[in-house]
Structures are given as structure tokens and as C-alpha cells.
Tab-separated table of C-alpha atoms in Angstrom:
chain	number	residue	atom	x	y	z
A	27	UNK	CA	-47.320	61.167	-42.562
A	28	UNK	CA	-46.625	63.126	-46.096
A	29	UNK	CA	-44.024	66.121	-45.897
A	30	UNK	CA	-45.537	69.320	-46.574
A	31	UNK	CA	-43.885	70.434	-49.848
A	32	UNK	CA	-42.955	74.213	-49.666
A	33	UNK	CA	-42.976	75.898	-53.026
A	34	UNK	CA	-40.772	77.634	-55.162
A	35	UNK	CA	-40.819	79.048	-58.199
A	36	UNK	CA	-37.339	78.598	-58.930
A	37	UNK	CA	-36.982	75.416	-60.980
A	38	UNK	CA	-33.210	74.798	-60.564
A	39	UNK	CA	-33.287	72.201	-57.412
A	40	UNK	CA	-29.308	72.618	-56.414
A	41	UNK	CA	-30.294	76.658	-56.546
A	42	UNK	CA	-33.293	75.809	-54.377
A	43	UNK	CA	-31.015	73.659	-52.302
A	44	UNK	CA	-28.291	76.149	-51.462
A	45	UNK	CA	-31.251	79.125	-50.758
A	46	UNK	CA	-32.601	76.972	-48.355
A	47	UNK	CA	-29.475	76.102	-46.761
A	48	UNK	CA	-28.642	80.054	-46.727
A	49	UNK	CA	-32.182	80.686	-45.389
A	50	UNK	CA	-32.237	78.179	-42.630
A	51	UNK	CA	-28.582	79.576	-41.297
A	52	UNK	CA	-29.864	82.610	-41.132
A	53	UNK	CA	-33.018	82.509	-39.718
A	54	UNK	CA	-32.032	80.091	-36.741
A	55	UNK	CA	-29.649	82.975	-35.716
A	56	UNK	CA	-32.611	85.639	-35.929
A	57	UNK	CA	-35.277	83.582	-34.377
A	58	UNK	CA	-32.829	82.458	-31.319
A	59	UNK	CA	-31.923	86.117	-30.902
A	60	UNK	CA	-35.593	87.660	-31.359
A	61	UNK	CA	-37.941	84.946	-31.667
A	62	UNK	CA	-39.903	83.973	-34.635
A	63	UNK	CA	-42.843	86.215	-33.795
A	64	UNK	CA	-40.465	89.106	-33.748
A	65	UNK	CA	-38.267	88.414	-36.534
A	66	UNK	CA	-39.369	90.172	-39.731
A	67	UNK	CA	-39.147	88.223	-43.223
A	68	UNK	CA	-36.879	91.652	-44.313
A	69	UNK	CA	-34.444	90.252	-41.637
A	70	UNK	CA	-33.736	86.879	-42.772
A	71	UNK	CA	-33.563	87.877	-46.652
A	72	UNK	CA	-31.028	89.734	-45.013
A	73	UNK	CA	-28.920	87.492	-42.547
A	74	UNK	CA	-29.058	84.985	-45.962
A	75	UNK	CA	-27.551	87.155	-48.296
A	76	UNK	CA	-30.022	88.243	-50.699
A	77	UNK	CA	-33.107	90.401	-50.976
A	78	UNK	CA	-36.576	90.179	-49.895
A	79	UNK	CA	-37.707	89.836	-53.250
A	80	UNK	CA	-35.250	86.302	-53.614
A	81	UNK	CA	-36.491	85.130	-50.357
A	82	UNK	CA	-39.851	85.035	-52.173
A	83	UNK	CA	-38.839	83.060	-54.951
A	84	UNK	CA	-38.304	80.079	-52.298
A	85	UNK	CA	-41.101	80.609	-49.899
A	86	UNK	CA	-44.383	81.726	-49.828
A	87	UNK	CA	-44.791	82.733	-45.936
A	88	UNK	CA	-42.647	83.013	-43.411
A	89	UNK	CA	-43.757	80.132	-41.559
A	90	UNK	CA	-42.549	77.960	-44.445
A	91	UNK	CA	-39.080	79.277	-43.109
A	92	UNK	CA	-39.864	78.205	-39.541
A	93	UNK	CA	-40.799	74.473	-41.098
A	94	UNK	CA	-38.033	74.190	-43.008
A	95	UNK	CA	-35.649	75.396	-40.221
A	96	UNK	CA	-37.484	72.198	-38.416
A	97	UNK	CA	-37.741	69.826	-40.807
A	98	UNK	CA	-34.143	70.560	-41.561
A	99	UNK	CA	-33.068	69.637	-37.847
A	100	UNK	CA	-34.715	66.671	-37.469
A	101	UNK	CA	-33.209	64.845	-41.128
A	102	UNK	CA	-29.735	65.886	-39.844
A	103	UNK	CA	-30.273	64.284	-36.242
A	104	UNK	CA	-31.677	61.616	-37.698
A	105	UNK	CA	-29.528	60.822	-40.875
A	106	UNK	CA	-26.254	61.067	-38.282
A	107	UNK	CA	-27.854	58.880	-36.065
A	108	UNK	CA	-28.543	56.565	-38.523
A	109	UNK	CA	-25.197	56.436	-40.239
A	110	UNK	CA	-23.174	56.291	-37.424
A	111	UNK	CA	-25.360	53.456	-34.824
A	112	UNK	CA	-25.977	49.963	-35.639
A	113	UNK	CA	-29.915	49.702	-34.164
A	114	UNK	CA	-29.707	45.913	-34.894
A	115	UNK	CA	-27.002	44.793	-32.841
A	116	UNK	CA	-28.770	44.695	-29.341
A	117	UNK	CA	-26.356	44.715	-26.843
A	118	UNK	CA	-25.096	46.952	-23.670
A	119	UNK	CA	-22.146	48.339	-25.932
A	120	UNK	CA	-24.132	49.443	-28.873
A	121	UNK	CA	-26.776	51.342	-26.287
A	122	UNK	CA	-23.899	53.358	-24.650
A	123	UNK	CA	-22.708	53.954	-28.082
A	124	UNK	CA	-26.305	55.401	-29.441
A	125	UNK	CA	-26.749	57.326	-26.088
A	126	UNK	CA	-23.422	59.015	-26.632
A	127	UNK	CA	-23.540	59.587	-29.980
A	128	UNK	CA	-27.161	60.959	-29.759
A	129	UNK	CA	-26.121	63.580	-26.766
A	130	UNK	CA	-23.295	64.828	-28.626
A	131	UNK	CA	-24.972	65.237	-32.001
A	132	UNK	CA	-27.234	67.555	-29.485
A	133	UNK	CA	-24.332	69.193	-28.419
A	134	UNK	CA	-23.450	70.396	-31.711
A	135	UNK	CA	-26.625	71.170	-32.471
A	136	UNK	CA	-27.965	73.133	-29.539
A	137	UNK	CA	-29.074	76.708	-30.993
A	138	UNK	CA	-30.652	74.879	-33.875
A	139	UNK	CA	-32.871	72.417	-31.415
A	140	UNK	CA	-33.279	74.932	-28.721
A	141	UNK	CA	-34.871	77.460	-31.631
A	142	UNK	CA	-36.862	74.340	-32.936
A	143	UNK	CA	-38.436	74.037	-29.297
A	144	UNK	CA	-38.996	77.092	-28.604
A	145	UNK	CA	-40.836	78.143	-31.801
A	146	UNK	CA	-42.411	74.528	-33.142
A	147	UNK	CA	-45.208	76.059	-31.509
A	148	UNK	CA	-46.072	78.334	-34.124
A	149	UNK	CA	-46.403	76.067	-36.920
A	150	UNK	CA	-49.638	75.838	-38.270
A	151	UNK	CA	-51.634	72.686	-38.208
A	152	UNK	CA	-50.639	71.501	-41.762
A	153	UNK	CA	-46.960	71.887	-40.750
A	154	UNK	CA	-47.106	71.000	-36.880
A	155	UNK	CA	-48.381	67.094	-36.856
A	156	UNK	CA	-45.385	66.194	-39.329
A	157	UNK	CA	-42.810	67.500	-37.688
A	158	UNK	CA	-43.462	66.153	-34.193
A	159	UNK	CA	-43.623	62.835	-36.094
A	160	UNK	CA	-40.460	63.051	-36.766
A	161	UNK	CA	-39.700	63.508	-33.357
A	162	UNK	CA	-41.186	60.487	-33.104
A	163	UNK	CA	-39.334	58.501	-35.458
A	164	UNK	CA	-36.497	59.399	-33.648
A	165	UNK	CA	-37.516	57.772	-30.554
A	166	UNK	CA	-38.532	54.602	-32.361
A	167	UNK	CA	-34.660	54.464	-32.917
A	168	UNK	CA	-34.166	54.175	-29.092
A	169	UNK	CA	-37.342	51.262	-29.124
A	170	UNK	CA	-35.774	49.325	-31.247
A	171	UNK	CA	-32.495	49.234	-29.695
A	172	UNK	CA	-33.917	48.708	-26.412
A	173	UNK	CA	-36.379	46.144	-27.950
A	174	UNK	CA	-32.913	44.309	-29.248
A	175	UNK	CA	-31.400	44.265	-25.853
A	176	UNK	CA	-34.508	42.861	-24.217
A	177	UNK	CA	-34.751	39.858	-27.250
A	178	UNK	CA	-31.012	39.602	-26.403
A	179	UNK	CA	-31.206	38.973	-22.945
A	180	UNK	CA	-29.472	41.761	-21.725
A	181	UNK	CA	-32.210	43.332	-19.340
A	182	UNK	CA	-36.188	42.810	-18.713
A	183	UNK	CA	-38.554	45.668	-20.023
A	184	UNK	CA	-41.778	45.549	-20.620
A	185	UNK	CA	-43.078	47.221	-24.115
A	186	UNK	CA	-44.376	50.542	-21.909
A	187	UNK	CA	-41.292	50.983	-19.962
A	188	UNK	CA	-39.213	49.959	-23.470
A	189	UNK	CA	-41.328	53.088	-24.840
A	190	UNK	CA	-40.914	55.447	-21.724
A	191	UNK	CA	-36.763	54.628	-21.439
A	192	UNK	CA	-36.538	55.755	-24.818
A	193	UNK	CA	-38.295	58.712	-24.449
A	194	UNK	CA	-36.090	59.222	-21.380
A	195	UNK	CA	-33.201	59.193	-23.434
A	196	UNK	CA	-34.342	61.211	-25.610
A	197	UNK	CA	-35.067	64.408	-23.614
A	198	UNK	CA	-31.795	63.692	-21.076
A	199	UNK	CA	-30.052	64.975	-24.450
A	200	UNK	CA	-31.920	67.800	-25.286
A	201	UNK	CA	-31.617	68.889	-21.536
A	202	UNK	CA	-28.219	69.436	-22.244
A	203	UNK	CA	-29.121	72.371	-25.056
A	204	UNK	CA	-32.449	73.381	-22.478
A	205	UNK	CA	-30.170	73.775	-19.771
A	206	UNK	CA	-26.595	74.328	-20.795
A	207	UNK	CA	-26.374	77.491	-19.141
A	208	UNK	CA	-26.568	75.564	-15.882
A	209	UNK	CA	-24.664	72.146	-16.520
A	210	UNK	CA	-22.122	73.529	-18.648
A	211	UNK	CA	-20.642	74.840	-15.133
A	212	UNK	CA	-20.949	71.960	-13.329
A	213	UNK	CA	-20.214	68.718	-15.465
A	214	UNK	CA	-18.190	68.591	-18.872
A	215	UNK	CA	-19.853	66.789	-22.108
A	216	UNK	CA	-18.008	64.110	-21.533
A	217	UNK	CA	-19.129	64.408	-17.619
A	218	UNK	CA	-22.529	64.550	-18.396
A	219	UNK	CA	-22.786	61.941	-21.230
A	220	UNK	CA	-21.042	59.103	-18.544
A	221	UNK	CA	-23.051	60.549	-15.471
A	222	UNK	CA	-26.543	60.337	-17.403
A	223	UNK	CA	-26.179	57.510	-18.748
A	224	UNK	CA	-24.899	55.809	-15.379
A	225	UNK	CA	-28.115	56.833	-13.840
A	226	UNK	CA	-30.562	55.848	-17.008
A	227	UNK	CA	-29.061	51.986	-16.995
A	228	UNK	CA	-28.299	51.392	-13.216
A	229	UNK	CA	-31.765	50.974	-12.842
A	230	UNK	CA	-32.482	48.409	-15.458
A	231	UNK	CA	-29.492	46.469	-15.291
A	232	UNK	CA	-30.284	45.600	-11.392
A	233	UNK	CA	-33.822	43.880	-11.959
């Protein structure tokens, strides 16, 4: 699915870049706080650093802030993943290792997915297809390490429950930005992380 190019009529792509990046910072604190609806375009020129009329020179709308806040998140969770996990290798180690990894990349990044949950919503429907596609992607990374471990012999899945476990996964880390304000007082990271993913393979590893 092709990215939705925002424009700019700066030229200079580092300049671009580091606006973006300013941009982005700020208005994940804003729209956490007040909520995209609620957050003026004013107030994120501000929280970035420059004025409204800069902010202009690097968007058009402010929805092009909300998909780039998006877009943003999902490369970075994505581009650690993928530098850090080996989705080739196909055993029980290197799933422990991707479920870990991928809960505490979460963790670090927990006001920046919660705001992309909350307010994904009110992309438009140029901007909204892509980004849950990357979503997507995302969970293909889970597939095909699951798909490894099943060519490997390691457990028995069938492609459907291969495709649900991974989507398991996959929301048993966001829960822990969704519902930190509960968990965080009952279970560590580290707690949670060994607990969850206890429970996710327990089930597979006994048929």
C-alpha cells in the first residue's frame, strides 16, 4: 500500500527531517494531554519550538501531523524489531526473545502508542488504510516466526491459529501501555513479560 507523502515546501530534506522530528515530540505530548480534536495547530507550533507560520511550511493540515505522529511509531517499532530479532531462526529461544523484545520496545514507547490508538481514528480515509497496514506488517513478523517454529518442529499450528497467536502477541504488549495504570501495581516489566508469555506458550507447547 503507497505511503501518503505529506508536503512541504521546504526543500532542504535534513531541515524537513528535524521539523518533523520536533513536530511529532510535541504533538504526542498535546494530543495525550488534550486529545487531537482538542489540540489546536497554534499549540503544537508551539510545544515544537517555532511559529505557526513554520509549522506550515511542513504540513498542510493538521491531520498530516496526526499521520506522521503514526507513521512515525510504527517505522520505529518496526525497524527495532527488525534489527534486533532473527525471524528466520525458528526455534523456542528466538520466540521468547521476539516476545520480549517486542513488549519492552512497548514499554518505552507507551505515550506514543497509547496516543496512536486513541486518535488513529481520526485519520481520514487516504491516511487511515496505510497505517493500519502497517500494523499489519508487524504481525506478519510474529507469522513468520511462528510459521518457522511449526516447519521446525517445535509445536503444531494450523495457518489460522499461526495468524490468531500472533495477533495475540501482539495486543498482550500493547495491553501493557492500555493498561499500565493497573499492572504497573501488580506485576513488574520483567513480571509481566515472563508471566504473559508463560501463559501464551503453555498452551501450544502441550498439544
Amino acid at each position: 500500500m503507497k505511503k501518503r507523502e505529506v508536503p512541504a515546501s521546504v526543500k532542504d530534506e535534513r531541515l524537513v527531517k528535524k521539523r518533523r522530528n520536533q513536530m511529532i515530540k510535541g504533538a504526542i505530548s498535546l494530543f495525550k494531554q488534550k486529545g487531537f480534536h482538542q489540540t489546536t495547530t497554534r499549540e503544537i507550533a508551539r510545544a515544537s519550538g517555532f511559529s505557526i507560520g513554520t509549522l506550515y511550511e511542513y504540513i498542510r493540515k493538521k491531520e498530516d501531523v496526526l499521520y506522521l505522529v503514526c507513521d512515525r511509531i510504527y517505522d520505529e517499532v518496526r525497524d527495532r524489531m527488525e534489527q534486533a530479532i532473527d525471524t528466520t531462526k525458528g526455534d523456542l529461544d528466538g520466540l521468547k526473545l521476539a516476545i520480549d523484545y517486542y513488549f519492552r520496545v512497548v514499554d518505552e514507547l507507551q505515550d506514543e502508542v497509547l496516543v496512536m490508538y486513541q486518535e488513529a481514528k481520526s485519520l481520514g480515509k487516504e491516511s487511515l488504510p496505510y497505517v493500519l497496514n502497517k500494523e499489519l506488517q508487524m504481525v506478519a513478523m510474529f507469522e513468520h516466526i511462528l510459521r518457522r517454529c511449526v516447519d521446525n518442529g517445535v509445536f503444531s499450528l494450523t495457518e489460522r491459529e499461526i495468524q490468531l497467536f500472533a495477533h495475540n502477541i501482539f495486543v498482550l504488549g500493547q495491553m501493557w501501555g492500555f493498561r499500565r495504570w493497573a499492572l504497573k501495581k501488580m506485576y513488574t516489566l520483567d513480571e509481566y513479560i515472563e508471566l504473559q508469555t508463560k501463559l501464551l506458550l503453555e498452551g501450544i507447547m502441550k498439544r
